[in-house]
PDB file of C-alpha atoms in Angstrom:
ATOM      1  CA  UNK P   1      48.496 137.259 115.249  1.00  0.00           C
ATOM      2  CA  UNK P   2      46.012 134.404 114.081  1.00  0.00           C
ATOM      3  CA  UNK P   3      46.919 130.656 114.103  1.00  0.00           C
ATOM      4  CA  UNK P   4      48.383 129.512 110.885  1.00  0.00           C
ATOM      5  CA  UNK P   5      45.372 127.153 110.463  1.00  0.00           C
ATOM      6  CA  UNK P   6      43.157 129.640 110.708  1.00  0.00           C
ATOM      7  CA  UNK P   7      44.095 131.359 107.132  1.00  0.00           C
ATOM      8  CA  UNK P   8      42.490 129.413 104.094  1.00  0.00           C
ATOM      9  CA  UNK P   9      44.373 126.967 102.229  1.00  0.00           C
ATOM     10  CA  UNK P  10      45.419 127.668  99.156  1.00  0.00           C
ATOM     11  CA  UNK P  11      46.922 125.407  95.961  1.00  0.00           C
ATOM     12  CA  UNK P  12      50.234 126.327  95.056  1.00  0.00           C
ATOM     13  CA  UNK P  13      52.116 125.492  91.640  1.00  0.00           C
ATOM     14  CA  UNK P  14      56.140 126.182  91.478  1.00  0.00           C
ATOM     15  CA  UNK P  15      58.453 127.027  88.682  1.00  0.00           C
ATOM     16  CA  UNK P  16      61.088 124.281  88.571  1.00  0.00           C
ATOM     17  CA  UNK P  17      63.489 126.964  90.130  1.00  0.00           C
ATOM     18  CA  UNK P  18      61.250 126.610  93.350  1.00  0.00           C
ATOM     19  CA  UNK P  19      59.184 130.125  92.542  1.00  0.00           C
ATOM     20  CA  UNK P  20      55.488 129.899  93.059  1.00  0.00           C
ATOM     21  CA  UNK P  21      53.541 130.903  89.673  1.00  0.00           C
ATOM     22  CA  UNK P  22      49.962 129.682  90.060  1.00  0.00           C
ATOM     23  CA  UNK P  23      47.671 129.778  92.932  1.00  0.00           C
ATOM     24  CA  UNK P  24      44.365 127.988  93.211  1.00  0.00           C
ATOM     25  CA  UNK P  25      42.301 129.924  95.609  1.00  0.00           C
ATOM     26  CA  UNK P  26      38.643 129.029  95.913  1.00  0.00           C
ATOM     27  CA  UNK P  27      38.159 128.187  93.037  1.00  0.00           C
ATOM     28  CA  UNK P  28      39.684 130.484  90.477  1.00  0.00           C
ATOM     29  CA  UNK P  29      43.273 130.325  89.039  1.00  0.00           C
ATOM     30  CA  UNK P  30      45.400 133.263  90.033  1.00  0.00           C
ATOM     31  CA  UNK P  31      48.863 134.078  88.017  1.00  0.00           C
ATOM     32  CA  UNK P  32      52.172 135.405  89.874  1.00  0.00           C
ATOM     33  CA  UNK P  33      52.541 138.307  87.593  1.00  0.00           C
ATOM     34  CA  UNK P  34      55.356 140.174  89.720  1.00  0.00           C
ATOM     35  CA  UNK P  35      58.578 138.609  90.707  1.00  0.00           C
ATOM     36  CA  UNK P  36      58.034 137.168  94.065  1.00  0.00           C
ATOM     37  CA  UNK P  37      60.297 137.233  97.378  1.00  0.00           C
ATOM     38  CA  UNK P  38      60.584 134.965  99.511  1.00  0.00           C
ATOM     39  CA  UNK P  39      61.666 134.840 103.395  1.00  0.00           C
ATOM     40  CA  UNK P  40      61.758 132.669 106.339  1.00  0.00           C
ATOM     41  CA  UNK P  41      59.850 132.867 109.986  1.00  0.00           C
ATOM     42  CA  UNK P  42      60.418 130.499 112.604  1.00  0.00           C
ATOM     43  CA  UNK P  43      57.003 128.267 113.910  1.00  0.00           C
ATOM     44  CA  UNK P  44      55.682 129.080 117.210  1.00  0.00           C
ATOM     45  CA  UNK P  45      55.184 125.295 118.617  1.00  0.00           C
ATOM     46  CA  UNK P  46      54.640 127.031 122.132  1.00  0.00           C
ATOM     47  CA  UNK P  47      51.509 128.616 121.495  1.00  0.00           C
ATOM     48  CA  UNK P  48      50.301 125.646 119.628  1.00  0.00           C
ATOM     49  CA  UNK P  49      51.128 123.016 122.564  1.00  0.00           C
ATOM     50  CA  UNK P  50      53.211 120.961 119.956  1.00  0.00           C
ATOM     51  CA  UNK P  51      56.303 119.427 120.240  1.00  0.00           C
ATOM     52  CA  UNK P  52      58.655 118.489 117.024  1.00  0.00           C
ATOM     53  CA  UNK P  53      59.317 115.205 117.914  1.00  0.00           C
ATOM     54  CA  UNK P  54      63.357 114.722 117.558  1.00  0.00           C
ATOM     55  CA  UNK P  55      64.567 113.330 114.239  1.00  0.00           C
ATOM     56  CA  UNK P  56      61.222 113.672 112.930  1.00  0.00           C
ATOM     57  CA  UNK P  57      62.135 115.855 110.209  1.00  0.00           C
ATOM     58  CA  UNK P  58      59.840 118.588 110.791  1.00  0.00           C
ATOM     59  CA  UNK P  59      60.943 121.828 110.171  1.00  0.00           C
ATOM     60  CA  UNK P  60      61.192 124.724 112.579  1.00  0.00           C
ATOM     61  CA  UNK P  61      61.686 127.732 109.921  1.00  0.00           C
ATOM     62  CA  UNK P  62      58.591 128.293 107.394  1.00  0.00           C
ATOM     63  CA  UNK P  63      58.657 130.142 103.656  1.00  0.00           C
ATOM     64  CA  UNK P  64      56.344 132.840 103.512  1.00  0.00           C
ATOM     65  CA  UNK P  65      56.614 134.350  99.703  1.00  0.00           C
ATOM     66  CA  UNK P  66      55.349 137.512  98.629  1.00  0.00           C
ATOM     67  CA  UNK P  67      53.471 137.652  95.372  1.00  0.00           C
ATOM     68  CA  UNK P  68      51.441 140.290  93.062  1.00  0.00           C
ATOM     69  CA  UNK P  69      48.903 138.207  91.479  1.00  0.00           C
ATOM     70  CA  UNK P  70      46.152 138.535  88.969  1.00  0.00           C
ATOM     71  CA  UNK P  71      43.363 136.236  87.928  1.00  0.00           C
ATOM     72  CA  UNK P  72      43.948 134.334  85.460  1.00  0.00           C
ATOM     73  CA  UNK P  73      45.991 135.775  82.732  1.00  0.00           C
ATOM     74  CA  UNK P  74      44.240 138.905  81.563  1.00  0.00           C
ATOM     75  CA  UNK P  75      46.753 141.226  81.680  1.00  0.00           C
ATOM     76  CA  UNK P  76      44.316 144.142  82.600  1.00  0.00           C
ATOM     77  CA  UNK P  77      43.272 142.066  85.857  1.00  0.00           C
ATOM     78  CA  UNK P  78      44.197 144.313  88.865  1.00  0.00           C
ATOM     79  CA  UNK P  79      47.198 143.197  91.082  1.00  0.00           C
ATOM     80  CA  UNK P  80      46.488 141.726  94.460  1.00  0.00           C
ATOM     81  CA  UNK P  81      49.405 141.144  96.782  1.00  0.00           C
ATOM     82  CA  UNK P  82      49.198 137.923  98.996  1.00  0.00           C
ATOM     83  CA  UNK P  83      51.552 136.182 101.802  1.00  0.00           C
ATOM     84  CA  UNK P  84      51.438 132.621 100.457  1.00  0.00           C
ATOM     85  CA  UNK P  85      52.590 131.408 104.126  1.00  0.00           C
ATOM     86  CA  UNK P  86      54.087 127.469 104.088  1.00  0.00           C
ATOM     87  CA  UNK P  87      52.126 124.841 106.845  1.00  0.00           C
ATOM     88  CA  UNK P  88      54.678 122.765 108.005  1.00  0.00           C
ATOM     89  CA  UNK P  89      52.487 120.949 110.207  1.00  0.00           C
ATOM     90  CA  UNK P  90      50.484 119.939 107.489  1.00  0.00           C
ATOM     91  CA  UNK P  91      52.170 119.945 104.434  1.00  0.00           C
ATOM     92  CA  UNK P  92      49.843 122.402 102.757  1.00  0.00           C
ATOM     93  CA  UNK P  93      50.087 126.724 101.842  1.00  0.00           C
ATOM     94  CA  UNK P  94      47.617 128.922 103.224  1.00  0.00           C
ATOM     95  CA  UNK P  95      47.360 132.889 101.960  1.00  0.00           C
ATOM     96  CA  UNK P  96      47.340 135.697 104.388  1.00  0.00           C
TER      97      UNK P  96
END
């Protein structure tokens, strides 16, 4: 499995429920056109020689959503599907 900062970063824009519905991604404006899902994976700070420093606030669990995009908003684009997985370590989303 690759290191989260080796997948691109990505721009991310959330409904005010917390849903992503726009992604930037070089470039070129993509639209959530499917609802998406959402779950949680835990960071592997052993194979990254990091340590959460205590009462840092850094989180150990991650979102990863699951989304069916299209550019833009033609509605005749063709659906991609994307992991948009969350960088804790930097505060940033990167797509896998």
């Amino acid at each position: 499995m690759e290191s989260i900062v080796e997948l691109e970063q990505v721009e991310v824009l959330f409904t005010e429920s917390g849903k992503p519905f726009k992604v930037r991604r070089g470039g070129r404006v993509w639209s959530v056109a499917v609802e998406p899902t959402v779950h949680f994976s835990r960071v592997r700070w052993w194979e990254h020689g990091r340590r959460i420093p205590r009462g840092s606030g850094t989180r150990i669990d991650y979102a990863v959503w699951l989304v069916q995009v299209r550019l833009g908003s033609n509605e005749r684009s063709e659906l991609v599907s994307w992991e948009l997985v969350e960088d804790t370590w930097n505060n940033v989303w990167r797509v896998r």
